[in-house]
mmCIF file with all atom_site columns, C-alpha atoms in Angstrom:
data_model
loop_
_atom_site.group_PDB
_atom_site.id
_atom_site.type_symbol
_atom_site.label_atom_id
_atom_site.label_alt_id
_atom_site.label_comp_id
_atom_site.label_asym_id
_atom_site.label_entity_id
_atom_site.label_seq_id
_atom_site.pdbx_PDB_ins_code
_atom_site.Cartn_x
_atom_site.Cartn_y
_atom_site.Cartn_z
_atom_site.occupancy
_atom_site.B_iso_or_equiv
_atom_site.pdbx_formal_charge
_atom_site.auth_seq_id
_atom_site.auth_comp_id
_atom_site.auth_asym_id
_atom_site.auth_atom_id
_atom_site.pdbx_PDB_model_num
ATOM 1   C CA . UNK A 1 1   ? -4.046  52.214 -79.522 1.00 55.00 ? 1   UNK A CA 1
ATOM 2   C CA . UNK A 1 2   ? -5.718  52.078 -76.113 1.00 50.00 ? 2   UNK A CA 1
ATOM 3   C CA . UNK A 1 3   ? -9.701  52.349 -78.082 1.00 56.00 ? 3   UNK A CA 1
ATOM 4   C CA . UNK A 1 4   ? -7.835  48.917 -79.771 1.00 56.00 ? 4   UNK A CA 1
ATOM 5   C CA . UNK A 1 5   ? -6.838  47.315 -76.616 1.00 55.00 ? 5   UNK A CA 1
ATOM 6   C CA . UNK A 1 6   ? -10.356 48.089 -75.180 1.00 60.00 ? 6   UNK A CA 1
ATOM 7   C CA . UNK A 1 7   ? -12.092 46.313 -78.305 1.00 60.00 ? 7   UNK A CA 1
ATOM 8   C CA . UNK A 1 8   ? -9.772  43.441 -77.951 1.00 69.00 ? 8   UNK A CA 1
ATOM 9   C CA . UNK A 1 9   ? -10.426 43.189 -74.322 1.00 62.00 ? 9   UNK A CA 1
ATOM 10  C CA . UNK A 1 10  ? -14.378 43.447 -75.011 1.00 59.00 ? 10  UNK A CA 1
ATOM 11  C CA . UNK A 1 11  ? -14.032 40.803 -77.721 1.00 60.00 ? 11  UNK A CA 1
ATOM 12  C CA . UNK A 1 12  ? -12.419 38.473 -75.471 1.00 68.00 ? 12  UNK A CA 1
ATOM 13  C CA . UNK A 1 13  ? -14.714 38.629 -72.490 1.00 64.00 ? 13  UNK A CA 1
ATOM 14  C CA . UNK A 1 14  ? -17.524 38.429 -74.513 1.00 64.00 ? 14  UNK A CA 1
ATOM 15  C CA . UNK A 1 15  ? -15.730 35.303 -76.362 1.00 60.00 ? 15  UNK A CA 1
ATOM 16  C CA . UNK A 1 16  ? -15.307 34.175 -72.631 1.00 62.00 ? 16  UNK A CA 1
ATOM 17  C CA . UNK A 1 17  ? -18.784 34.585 -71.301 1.00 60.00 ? 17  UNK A CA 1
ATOM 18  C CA . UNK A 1 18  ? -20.081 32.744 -74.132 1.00 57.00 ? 18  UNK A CA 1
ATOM 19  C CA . UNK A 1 19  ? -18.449 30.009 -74.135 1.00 57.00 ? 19  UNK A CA 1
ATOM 20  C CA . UNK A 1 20  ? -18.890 29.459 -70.429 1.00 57.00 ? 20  UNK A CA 1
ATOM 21  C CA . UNK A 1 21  ? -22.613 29.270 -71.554 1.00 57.00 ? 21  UNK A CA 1
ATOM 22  C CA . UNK A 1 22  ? -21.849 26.783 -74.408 1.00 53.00 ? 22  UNK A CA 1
ATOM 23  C CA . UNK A 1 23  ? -19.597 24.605 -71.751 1.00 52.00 ? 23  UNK A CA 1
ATOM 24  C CA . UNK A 1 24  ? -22.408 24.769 -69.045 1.00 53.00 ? 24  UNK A CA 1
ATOM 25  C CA . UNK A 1 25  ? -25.125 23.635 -71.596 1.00 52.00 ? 25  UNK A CA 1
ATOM 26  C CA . UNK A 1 26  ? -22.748 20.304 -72.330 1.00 52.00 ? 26  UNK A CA 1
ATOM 27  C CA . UNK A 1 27  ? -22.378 19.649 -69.080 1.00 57.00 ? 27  UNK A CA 1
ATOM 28  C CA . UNK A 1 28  ? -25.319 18.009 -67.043 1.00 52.00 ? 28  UNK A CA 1
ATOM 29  C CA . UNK A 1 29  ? -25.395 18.963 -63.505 1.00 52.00 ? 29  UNK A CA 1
ATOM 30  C CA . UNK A 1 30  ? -23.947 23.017 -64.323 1.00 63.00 ? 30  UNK A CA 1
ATOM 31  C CA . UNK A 1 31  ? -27.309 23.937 -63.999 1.00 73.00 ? 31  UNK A CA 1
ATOM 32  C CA . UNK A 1 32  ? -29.669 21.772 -62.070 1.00 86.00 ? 32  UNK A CA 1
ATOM 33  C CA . UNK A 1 33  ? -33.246 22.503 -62.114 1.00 89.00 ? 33  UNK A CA 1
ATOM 34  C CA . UNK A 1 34  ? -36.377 21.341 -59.760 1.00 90.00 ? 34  UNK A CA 1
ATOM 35  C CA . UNK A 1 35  ? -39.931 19.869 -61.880 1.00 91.00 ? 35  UNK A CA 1
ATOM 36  C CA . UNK A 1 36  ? -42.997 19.223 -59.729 1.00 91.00 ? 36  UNK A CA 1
ATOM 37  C CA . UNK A 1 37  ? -46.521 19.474 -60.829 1.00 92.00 ? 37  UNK A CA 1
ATOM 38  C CA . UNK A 1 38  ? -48.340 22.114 -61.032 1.00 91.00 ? 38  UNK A CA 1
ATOM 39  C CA . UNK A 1 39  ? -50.819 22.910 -57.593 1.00 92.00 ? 39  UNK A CA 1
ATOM 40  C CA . UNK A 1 40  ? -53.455 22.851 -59.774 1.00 91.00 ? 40  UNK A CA 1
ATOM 41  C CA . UNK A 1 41  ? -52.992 19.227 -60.749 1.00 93.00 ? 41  UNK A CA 1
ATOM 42  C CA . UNK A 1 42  ? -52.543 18.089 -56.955 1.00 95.00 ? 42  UNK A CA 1
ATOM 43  C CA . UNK A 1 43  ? -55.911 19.918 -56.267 1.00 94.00 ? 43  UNK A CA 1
ATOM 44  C CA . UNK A 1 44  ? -57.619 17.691 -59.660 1.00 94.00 ? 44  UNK A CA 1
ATOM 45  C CA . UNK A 1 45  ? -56.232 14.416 -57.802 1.00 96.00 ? 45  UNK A CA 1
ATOM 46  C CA . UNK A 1 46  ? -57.488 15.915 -54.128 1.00 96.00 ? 46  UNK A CA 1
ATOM 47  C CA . UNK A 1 47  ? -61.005 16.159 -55.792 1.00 95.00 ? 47  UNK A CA 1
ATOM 48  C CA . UNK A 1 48  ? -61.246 12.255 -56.623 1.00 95.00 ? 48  UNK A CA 1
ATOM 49  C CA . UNK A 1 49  ? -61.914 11.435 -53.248 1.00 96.00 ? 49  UNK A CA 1
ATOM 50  C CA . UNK A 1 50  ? -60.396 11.320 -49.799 1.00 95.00 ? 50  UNK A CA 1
ATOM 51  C CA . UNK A 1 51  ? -56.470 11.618 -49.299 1.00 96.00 ? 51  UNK A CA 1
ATOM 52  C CA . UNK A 1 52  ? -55.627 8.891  -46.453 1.00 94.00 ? 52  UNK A CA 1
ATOM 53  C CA . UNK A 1 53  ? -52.133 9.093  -47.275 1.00 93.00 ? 53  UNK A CA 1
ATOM 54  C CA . UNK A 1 54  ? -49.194 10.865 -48.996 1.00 94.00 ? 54  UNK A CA 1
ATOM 55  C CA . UNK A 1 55  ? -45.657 11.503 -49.866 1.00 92.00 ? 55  UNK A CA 1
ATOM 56  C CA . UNK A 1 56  ? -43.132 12.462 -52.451 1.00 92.00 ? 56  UNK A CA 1
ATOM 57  C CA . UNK A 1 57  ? -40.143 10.612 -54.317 1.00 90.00 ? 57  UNK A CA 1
ATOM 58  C CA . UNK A 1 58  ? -37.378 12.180 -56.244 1.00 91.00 ? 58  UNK A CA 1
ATOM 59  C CA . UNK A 1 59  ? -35.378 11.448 -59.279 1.00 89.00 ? 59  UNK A CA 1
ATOM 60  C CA . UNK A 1 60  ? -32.342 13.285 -60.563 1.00 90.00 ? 60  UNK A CA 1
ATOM 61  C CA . UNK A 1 61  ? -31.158 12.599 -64.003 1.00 89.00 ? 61  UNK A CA 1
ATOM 62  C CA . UNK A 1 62  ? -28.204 14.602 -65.391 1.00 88.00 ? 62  UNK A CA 1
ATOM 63  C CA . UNK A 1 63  ? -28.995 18.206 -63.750 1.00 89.00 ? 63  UNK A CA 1
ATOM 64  C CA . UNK A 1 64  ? -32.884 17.587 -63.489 1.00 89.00 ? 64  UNK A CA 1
ATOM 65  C CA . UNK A 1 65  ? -34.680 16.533 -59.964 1.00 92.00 ? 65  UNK A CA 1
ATOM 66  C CA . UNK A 1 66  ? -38.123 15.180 -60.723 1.00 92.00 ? 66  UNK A CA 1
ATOM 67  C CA . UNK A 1 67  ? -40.227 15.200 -57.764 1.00 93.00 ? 67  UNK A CA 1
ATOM 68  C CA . UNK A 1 68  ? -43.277 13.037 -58.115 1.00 93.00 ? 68  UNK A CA 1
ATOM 69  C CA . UNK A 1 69  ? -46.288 13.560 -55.942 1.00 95.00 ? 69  UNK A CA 1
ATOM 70  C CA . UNK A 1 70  ? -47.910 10.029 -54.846 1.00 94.00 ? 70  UNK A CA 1
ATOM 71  C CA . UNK A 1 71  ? -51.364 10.448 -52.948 1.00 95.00 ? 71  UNK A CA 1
ATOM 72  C CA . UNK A 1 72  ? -53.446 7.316  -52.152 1.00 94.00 ? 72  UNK A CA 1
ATOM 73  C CA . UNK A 1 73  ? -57.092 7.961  -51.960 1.00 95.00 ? 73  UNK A CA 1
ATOM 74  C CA . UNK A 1 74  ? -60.483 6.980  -51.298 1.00 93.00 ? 74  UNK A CA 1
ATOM 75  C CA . UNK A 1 75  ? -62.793 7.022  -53.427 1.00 93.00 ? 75  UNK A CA 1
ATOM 76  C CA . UNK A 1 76  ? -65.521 6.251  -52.039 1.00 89.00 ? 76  UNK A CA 1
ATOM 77  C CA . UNK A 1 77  ? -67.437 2.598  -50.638 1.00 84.00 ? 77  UNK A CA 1
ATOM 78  C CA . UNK A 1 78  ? -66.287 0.615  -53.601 1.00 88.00 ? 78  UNK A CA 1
ATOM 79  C CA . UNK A 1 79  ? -64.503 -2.430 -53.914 1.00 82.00 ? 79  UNK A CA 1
ATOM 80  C CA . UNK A 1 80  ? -61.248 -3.089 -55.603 1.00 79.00 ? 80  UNK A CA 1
ATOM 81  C CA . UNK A 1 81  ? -62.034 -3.585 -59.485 1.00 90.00 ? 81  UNK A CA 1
ATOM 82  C CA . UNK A 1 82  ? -64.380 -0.530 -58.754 1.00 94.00 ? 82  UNK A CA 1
ATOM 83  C CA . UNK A 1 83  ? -61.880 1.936  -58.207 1.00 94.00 ? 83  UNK A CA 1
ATOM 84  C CA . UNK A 1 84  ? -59.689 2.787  -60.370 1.00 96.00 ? 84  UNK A CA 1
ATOM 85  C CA . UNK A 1 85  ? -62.245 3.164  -62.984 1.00 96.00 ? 85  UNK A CA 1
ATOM 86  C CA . UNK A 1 86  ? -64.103 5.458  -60.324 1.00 96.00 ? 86  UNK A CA 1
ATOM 87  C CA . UNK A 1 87  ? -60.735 7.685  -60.033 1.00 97.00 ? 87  UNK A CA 1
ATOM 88  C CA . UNK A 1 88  ? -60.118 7.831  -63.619 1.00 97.00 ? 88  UNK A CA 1
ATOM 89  C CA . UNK A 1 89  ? -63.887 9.035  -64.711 1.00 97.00 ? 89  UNK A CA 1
ATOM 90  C CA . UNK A 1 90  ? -63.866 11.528 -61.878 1.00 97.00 ? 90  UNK A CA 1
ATOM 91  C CA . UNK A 1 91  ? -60.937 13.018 -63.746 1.00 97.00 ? 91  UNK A CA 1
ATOM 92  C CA . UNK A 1 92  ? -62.231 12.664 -66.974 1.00 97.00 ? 92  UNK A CA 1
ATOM 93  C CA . UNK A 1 93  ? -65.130 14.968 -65.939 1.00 97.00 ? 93  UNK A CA 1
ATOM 94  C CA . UNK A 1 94  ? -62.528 17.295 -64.804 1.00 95.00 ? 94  UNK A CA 1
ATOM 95  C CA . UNK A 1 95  ? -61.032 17.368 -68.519 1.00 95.00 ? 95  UNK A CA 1
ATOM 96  C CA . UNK A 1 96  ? -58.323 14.903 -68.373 1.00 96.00 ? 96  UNK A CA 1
ATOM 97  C CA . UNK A 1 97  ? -57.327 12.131 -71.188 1.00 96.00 ? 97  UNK A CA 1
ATOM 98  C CA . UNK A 1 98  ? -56.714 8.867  -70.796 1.00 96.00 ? 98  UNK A CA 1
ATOM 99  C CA . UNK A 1 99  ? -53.425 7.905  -72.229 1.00 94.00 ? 99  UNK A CA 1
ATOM 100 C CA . UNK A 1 100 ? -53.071 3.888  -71.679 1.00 94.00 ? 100 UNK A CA 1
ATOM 101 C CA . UNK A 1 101 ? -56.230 2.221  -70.503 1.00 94.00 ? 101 UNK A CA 1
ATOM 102 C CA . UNK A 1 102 ? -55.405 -0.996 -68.819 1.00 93.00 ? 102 UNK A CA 1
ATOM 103 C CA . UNK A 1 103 ? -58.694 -0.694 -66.981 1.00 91.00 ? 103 UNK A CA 1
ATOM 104 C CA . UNK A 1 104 ? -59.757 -1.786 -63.997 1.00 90.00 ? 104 UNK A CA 1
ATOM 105 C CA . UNK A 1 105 ? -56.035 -2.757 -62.813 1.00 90.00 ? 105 UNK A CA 1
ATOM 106 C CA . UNK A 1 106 ? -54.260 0.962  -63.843 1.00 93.00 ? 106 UNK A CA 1
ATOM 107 C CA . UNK A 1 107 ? -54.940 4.002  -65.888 1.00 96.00 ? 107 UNK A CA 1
ATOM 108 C CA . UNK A 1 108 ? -52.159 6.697  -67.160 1.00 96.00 ? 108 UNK A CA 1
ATOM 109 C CA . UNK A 1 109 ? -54.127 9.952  -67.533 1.00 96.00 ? 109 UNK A CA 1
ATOM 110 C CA . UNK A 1 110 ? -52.867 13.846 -69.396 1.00 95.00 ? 110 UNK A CA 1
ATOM 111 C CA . UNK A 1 111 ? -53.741 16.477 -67.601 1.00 93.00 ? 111 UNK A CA 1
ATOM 112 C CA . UNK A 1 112 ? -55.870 19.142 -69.321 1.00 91.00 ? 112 UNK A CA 1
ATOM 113 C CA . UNK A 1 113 ? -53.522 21.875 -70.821 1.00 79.00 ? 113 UNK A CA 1
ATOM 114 C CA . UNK A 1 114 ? -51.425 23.993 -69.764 1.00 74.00 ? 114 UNK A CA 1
ATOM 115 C CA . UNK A 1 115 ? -50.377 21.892 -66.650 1.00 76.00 ? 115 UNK A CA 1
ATOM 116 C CA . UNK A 1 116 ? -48.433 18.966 -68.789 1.00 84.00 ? 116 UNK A CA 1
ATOM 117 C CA . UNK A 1 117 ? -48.452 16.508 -66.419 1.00 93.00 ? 117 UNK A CA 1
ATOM 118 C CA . UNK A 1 118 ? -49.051 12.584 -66.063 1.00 94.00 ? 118 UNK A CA 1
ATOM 119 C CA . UNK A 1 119 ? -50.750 10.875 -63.514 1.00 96.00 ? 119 UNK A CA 1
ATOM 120 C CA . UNK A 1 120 ? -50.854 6.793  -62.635 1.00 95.00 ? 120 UNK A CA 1
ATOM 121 C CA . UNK A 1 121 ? -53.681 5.497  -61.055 1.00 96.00 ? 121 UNK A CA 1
ATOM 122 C CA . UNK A 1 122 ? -53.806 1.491  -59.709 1.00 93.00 ? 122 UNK A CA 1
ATOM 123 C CA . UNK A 1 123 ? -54.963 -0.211 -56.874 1.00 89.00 ? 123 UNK A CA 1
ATOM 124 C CA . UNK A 1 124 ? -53.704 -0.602 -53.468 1.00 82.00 ? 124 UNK A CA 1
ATOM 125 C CA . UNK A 1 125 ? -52.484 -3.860 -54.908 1.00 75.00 ? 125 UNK A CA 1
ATOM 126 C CA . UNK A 1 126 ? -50.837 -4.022 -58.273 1.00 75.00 ? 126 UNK A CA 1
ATOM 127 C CA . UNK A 1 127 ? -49.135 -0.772 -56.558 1.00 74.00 ? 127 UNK A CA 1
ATOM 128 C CA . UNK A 1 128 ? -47.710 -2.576 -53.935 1.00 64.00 ? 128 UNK A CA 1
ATOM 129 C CA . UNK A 1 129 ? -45.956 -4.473 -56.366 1.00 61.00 ? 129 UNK A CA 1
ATOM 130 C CA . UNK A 1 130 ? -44.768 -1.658 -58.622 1.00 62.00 ? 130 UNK A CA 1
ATOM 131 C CA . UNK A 1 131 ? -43.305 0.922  -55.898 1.00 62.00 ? 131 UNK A CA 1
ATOM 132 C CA . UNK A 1 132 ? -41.390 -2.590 -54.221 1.00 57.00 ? 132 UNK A CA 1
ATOM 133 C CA . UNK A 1 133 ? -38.169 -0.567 -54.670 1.00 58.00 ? 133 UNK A CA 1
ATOM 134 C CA . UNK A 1 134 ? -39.211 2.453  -52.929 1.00 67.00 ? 134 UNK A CA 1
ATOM 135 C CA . UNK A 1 135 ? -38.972 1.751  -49.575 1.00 75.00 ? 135 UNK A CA 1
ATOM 136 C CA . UNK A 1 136 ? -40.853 4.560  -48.356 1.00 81.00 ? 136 UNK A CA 1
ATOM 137 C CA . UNK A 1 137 ? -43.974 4.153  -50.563 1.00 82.00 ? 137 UNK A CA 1
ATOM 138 C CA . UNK A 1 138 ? -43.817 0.638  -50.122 1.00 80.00 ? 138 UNK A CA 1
ATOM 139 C CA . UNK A 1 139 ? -44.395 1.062  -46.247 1.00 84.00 ? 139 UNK A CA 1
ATOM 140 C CA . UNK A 1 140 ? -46.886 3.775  -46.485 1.00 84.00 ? 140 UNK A CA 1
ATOM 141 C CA . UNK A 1 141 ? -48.839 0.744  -48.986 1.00 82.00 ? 141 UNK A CA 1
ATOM 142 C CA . UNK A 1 142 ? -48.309 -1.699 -46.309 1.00 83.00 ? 142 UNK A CA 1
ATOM 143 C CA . UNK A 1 143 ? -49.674 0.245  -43.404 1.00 86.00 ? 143 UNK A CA 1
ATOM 144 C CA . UNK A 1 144 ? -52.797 1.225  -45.320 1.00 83.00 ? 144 UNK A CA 1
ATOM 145 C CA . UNK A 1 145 ? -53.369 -2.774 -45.860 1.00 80.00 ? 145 UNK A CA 1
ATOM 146 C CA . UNK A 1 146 ? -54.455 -2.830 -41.713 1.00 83.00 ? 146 UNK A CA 1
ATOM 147 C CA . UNK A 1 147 ? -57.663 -0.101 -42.913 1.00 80.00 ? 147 UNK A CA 1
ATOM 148 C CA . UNK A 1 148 ? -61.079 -1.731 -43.751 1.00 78.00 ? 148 UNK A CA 1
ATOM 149 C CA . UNK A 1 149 ? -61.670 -2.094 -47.099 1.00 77.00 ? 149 UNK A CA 1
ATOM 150 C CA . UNK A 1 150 ? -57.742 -1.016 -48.666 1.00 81.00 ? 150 UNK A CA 1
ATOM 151 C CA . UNK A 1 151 ? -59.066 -3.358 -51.975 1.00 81.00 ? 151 UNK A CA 1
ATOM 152 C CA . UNK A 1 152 ? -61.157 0.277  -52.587 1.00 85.00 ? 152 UNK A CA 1
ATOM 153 C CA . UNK A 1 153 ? -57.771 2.909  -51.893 1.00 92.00 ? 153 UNK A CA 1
ATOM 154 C CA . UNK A 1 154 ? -56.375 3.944  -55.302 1.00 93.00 ? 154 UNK A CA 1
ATOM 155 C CA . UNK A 1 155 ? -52.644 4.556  -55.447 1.00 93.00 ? 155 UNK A CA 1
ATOM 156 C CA . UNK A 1 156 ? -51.718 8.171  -57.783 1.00 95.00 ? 156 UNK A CA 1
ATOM 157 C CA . UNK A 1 157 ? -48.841 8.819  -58.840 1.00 94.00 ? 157 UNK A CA 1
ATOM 158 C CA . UNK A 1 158 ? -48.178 12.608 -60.537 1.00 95.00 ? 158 UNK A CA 1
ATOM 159 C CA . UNK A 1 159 ? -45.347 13.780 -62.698 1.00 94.00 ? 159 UNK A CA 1
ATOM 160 C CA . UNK A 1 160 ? -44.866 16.491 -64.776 1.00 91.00 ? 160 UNK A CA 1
ATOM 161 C CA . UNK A 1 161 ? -43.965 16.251 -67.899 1.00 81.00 ? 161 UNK A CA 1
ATOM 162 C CA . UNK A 1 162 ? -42.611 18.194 -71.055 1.00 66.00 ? 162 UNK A CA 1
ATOM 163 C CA . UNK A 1 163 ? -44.561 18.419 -73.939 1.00 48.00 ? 163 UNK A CA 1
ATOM 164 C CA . UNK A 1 164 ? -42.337 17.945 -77.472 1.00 44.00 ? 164 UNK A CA 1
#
C-alpha cells in the first residue's frame, strides 16, 4: 500500500512539473530571453570604417528583448551617394550577402554563417527619417549633422536574427 501511494505521488508530481512546462511555453513573458548579435558581427561593422557614434535600442515582444546595435560610421572621404555602396562592398569582401539592394540610398545585408544576423545600412539622411520615432537615435543623427561632411557617415543598424 505505501510502494502504491509513493507511485501515485511520483505520478502526480511528475504530471505537475510537466504541465507547468506546457503552461509556461503558452504563456509569453514566463520565460523572457535577451538576443543581441553576435561580437563577431559588431567587429565586421567596426571594420567598415570609423565609428563616430553609437548606441543601442530595445524591443520586447511577448517574452523576447531584441537589442539592436546601431553604429554610424565613416567610411572614408566620400560623399553621400558614395557611401553606402562603400559600406556594403567592404562587407561583401568580408563574406556577407546582400539581401535587398536599394543601392546607393540603403542596403540590408546576411551575415556570413553561423552569426544569423541582419544589418541596415543608409545614409545619414534617409536615416534620419527612418529612426524619427526613436528619440535617442534621432538626436545622436542630428548632432552628427554639425560634423563636416555627415552626407559621407553611414547609419548601421544590426539585429540578430533566427534562421527557419
Amino acid at each position: 500500500m505505501v510502494e502504491s501511494m509513493r507511485g501515485e505521488h511520483a505520478v502526480r508530481s511528475l504530471a505537475l512539473v510537466g504541465g507547468m512546462f506546457l503552461l509556461a511555453g503558452c504563456i509569453p513573458g514566463i520565460f523572457l530571453r535577451t538576443e543581441r548579435v553576435d561580437p563577431g558581427v559588431l567587429s565586421d561593422v567596426r571594420g567598415i570604417g570609423k565609428v563616430v557614434a553609437r548606441t543601442t535600442t530595445e524591443y520586447t515582444w511577448e517574452g523576447l528583448t531584441t537589442i539592436t546595435d546601431v553604429l554610424v560610421l565613416d567610411v572614408g572621404g566620400v560623399t553621400g551617394k558614395q557611401a553606402v555602396p562603400r559600406a556594403s562592398e567592404r562587407l561583401v569582401a568580408r563574406g556577407w550577402t546582400i539581401n535587398i539592394d536599394r543601392l546607393p540610398e540603403s542596403v540590408a545585408m546576411d551575415s556570413p554563417e553561423p552569426e544569423n544576423a541582419l544589418v541596415y545600412i543608409e545614409g545619414i539622411a534617409a536615416s534620419e527619417s527612418h529612426n524619427a520615432a526613436d528619440s535617442k537615435v534621432l538626436k545622436m543623427i542630428q548632432d552628427l549633422r554639425t560634423r563636416p561632411n555627415p552626407d559621407g557617415l553611414v547609419v548601421v543598424e544590426a539585429e540578430p536574427y533566427e534562421m527557419e
